Coordinates of N, CA, C and O in Angstrom, one line a residue:
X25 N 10.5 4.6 34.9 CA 9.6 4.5 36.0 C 8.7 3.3 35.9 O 8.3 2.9 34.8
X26 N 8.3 2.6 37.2 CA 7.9 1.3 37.2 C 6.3 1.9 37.4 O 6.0 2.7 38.3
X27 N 5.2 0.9 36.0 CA 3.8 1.5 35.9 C 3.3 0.3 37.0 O 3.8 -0.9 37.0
X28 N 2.8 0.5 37.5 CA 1.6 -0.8 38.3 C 0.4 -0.7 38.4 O 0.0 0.4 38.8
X29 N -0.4 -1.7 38.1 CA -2.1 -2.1 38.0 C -2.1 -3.2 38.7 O -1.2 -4.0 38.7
X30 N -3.4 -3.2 39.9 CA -4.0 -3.9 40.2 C -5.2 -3.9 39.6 O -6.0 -3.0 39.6
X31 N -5.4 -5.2 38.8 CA -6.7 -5.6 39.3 C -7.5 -6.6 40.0 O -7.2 -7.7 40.5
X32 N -8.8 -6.0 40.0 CA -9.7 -7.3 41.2 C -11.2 -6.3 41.2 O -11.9 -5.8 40.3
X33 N -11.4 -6.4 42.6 CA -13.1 -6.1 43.6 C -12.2 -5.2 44.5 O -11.0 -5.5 44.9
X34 N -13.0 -4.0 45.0 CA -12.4 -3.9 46.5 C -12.9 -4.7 47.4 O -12.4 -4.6 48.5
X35 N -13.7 -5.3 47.2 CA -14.5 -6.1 48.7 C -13.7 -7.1 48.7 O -13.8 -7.6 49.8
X36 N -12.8 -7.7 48.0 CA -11.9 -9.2 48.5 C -11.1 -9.1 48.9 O -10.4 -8.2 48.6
X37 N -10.7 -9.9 49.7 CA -10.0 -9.5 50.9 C -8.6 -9.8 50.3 O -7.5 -9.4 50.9
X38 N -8.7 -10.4 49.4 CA -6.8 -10.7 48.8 C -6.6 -9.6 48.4 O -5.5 -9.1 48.7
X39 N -7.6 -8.8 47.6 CA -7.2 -7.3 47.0 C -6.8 -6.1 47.6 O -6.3 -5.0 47.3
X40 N -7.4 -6.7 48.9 CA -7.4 -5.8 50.4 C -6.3 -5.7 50.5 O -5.7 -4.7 50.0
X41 N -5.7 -6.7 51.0 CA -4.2 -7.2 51.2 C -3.2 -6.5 50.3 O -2.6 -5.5 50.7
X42 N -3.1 -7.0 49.2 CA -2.4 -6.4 47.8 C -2.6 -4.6 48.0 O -1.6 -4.0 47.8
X43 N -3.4 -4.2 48.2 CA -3.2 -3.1 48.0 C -2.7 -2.1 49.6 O -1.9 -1.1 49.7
X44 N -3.2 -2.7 50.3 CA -2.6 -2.8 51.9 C -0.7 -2.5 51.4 O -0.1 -1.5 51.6
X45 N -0.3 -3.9 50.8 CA 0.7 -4.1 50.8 C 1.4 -2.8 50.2 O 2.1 -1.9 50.6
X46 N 1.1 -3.1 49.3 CA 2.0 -1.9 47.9 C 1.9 -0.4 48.5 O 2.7 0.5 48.3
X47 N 0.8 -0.2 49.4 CA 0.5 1.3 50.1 C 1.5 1.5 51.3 O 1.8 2.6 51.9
X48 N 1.9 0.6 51.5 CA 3.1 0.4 52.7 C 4.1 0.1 52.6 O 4.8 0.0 53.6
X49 N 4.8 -0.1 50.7 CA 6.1 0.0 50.6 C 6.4 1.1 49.6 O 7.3 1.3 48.9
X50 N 5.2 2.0 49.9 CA 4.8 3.4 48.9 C 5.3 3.2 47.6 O 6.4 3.7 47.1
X51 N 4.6 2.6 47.1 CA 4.2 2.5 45.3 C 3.2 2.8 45.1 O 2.2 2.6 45.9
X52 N 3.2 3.6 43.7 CA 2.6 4.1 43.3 C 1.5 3.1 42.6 O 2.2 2.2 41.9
X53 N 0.4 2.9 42.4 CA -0.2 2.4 41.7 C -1.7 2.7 41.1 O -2.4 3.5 41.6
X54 N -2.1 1.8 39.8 CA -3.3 2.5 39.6 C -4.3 0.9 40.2 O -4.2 -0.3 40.3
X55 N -5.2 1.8 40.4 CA -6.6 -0.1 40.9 C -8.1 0.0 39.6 O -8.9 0.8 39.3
X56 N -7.7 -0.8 39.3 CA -8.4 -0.9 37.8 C -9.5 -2.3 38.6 O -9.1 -3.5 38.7
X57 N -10.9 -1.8 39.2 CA -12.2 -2.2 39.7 C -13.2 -3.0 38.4 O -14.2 -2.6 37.9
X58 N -12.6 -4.3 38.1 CA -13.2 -5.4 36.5 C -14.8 -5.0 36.9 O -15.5 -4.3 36.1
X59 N -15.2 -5.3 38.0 CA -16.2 -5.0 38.0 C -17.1 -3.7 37.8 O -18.3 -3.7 37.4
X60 N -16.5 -2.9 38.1 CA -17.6 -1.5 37.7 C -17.1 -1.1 36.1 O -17.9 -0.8 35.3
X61 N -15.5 -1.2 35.9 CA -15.0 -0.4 35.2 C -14.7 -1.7 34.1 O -14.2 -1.0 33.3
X62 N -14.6 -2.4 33.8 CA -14.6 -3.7 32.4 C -13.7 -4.3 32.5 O -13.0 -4.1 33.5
X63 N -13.4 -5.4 31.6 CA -12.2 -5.6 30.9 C -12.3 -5.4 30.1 O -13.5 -5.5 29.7
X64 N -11.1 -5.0 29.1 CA -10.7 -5.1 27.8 C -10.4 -6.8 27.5 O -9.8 -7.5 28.4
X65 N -10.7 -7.1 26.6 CA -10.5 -8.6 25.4 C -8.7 -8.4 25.4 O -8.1 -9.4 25.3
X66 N -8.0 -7.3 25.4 CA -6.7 -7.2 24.7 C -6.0 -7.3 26.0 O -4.8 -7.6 26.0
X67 N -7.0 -6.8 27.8 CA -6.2 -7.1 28.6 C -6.1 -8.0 28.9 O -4.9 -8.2 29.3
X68 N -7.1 -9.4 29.0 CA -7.5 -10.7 29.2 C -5.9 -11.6 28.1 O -5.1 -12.5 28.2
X69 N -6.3 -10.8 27.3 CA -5.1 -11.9 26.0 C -3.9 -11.8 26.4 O -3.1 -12.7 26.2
X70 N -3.6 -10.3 27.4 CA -2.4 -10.3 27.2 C -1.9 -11.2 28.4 O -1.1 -12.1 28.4
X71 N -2.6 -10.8 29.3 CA -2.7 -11.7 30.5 C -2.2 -13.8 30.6 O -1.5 -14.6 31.2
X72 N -3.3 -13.9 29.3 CA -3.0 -15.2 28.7 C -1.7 -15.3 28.2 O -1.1 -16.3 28.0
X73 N -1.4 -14.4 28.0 CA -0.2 -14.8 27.2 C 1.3 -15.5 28.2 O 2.3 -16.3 28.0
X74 N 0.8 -14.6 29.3 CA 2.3 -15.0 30.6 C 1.4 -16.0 31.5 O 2.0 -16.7 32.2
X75 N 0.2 -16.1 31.4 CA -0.6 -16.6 32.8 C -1.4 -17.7 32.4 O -1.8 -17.5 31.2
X76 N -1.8 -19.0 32.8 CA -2.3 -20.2 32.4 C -3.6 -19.8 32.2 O -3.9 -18.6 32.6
X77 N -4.5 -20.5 31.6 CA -5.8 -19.7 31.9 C -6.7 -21.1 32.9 O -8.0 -21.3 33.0
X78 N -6.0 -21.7 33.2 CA -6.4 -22.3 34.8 C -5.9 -22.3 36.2 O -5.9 -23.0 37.2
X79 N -5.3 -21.0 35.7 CA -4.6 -20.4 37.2 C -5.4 -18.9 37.4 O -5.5 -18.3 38.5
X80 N -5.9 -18.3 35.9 CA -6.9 -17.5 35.6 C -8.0 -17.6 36.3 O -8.3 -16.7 37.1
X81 N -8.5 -18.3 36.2 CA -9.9 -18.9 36.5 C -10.2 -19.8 37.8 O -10.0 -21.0 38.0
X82 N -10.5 -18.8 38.7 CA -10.8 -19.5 39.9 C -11.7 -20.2 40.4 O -12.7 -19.7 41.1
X83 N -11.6 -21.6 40.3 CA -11.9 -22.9 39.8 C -13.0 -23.0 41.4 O -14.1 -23.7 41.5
X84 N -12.2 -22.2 42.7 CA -12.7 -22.5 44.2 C -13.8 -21.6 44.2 O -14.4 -21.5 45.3
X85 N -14.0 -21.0 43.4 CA -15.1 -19.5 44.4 C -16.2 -20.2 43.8 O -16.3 -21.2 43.0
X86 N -17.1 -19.1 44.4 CA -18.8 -19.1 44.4 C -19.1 -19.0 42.9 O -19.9 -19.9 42.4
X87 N -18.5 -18.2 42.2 CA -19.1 -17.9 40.8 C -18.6 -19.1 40.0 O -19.2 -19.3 38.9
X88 N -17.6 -20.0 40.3 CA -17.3 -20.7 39.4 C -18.5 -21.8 40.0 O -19.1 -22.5 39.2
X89 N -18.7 -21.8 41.1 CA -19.4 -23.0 41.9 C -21.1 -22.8 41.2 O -22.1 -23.5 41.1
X90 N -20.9 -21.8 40.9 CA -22.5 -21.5 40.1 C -22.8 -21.7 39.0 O -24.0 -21.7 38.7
X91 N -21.9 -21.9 38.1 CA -22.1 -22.2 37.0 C -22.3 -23.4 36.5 O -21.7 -24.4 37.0
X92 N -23.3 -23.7 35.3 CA -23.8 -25.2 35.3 C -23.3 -26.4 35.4 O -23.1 -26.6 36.6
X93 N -23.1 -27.0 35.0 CA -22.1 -27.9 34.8 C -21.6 -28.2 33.1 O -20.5 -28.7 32.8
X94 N -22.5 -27.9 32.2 CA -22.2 -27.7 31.1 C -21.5 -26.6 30.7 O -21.0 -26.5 29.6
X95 N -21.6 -25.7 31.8 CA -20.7 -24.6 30.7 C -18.9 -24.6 31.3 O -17.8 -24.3 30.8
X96 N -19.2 -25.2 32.6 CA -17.8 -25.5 33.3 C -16.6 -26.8 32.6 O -15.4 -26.9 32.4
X97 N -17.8 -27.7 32.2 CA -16.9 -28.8 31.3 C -16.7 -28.0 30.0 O -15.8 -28.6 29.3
X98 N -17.3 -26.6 29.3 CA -16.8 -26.2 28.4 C -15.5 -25.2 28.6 O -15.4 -24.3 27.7
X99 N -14.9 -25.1 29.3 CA -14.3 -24.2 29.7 C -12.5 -25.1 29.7 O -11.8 -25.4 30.7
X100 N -12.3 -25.2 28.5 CA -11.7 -26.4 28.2 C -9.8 -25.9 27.8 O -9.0 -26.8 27.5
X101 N -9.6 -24.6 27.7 CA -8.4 -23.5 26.8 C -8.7 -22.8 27.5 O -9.4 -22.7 28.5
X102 N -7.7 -21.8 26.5 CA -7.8 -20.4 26.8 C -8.6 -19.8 26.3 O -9.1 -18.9 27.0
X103 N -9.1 -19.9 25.0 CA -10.0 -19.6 24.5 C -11.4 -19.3 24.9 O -12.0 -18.3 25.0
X104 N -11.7 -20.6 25.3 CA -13.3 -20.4 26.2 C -13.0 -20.1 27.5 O -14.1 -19.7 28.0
X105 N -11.9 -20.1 28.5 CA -11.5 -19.1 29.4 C -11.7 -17.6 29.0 O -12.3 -17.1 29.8
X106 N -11.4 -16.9 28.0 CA -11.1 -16.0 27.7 C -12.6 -15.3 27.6 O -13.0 -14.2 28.0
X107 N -13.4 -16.2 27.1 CA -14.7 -15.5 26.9 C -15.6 -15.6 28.4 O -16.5 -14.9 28.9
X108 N -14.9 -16.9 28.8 CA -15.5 -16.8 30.2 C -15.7 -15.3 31.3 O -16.7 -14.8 31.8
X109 N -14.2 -15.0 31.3 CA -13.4 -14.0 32.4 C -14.1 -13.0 31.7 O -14.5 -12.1 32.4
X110 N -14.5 -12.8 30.5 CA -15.2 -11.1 30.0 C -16.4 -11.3 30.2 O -17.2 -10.4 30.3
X111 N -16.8 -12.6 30.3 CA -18.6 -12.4 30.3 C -18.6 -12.3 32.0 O -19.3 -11.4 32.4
X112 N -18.0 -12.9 32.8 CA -18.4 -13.3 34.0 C -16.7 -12.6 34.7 O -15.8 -13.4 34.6
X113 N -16.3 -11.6 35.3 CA -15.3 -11.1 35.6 C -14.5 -11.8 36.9 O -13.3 -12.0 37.2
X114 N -16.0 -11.9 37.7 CA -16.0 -12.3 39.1 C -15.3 -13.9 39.0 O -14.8 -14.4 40.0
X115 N -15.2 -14.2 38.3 CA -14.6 -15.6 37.8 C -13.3 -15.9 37.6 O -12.8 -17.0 37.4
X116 N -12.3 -14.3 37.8 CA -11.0 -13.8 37.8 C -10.2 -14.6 38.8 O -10.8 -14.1 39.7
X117 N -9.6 -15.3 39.2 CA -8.8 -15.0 40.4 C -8.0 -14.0 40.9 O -7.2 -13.4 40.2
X118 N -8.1 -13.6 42.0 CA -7.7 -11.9 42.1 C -6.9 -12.2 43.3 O -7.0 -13.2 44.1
X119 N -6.0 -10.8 43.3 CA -5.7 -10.1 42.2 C -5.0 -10.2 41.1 O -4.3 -11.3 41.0
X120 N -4.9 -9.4 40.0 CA -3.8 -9.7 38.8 C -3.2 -8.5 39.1 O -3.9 -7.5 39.2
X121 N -2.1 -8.5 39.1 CA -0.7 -7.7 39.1 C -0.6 -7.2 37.7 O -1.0 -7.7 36.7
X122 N 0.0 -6.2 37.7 CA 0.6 -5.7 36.0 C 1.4 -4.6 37.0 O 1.1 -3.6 37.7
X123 N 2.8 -5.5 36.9 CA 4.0 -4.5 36.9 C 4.9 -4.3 35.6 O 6.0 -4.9 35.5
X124 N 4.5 -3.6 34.7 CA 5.4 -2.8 33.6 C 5.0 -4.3 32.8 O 5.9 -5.1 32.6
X125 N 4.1 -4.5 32.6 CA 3.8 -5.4 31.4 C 4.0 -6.9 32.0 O 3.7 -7.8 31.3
X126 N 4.5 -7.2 33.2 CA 5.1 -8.6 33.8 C 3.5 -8.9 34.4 O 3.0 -7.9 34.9
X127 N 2.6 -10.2 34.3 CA 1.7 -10.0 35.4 C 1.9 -11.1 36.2 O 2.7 -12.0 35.9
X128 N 1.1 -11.2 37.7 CA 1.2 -12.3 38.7 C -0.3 -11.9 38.9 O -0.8 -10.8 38.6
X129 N -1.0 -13.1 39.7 CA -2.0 -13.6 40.1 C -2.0 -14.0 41.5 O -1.3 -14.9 41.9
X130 N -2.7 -13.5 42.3 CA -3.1 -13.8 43.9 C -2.3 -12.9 44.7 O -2.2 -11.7 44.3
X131 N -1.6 -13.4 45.8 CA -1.0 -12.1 46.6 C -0.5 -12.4 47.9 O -1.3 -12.5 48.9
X132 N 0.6 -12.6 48.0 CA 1.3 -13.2 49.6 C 2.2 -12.3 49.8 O 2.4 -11.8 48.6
X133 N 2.9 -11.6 50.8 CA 3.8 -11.1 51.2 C 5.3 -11.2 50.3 O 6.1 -10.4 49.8
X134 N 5.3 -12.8 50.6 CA 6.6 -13.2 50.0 C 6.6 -13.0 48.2 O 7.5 -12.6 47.5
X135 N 5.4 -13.4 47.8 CA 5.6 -12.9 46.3 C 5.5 -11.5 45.8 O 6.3 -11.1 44.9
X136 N 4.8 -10.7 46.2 CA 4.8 -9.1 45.8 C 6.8 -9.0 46.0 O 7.6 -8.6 45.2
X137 N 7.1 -9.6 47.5 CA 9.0 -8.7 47.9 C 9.2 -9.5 46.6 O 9.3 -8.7 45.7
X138 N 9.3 -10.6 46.2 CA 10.6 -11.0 45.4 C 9.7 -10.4 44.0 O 10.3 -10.8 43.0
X139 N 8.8 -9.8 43.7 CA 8.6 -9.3 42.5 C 9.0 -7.6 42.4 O 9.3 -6.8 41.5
X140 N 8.9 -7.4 43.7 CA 9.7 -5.9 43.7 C 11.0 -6.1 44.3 O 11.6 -5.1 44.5
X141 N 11.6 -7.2 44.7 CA 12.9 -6.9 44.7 C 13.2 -6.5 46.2 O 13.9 -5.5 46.5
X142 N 12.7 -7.3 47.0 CA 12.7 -6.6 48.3 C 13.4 -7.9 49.5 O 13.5 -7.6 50.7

């Protein structure tokens, strides 16, 4: 049986979408909310492991645009990515997919079909 996780915010509107979508090709899934409910360090790593951690880190939004300028030139790996995304979540690019251990990042029509095979 195929497990699926979203995560993200519900207020964004990509997550809107992503979950819009998956509810309309009736999959089952769980929505794992970084912001109210955490991340785990072990989910971030594993994440790193398939996912760049500058495709991680969404370099366009507000929260990254807020951040000093010193702590943005330190943000240099995965490593200080890593501590970034747990200190500051909102800094995710969203959504992250977790289908059965595989993840993807953001959310278009055409990438969810060819990740489910559609």
């Amino acid at each position: 049986m195929t497990t699926i996780t979203l995560y993200g915010i519900p207020n964004c509107d990509t997550v809107k979408k992503a979950r819009t979508w998956l509810a309309a090709q009736q999959r089952d899934f769980t929505f794992h909310d970084f912001k109210k409910q955490g991340l785990e360090r072990a989910t971030v790593e594993a994440w790193l492991q398939q996912l760049p951690w500058d495709v991680l880190v969404n370099k366009k939004g507000t929260t990254w645009r807020a951040l000093s300028d010193g702590r943005k030139a330190s943000i240099t790996d995965a490593a200080s990515a890593l501590d970034l995304m747990l200190e500051n979540p909102s800094i995710i690019k969203r959504p992250v997919l977790d289908k059965d251990g595989q993840f993807s990042v953001a959310f278009s029509d055409a990438q969810y079909a060819a990740i489910f095979g559609l």
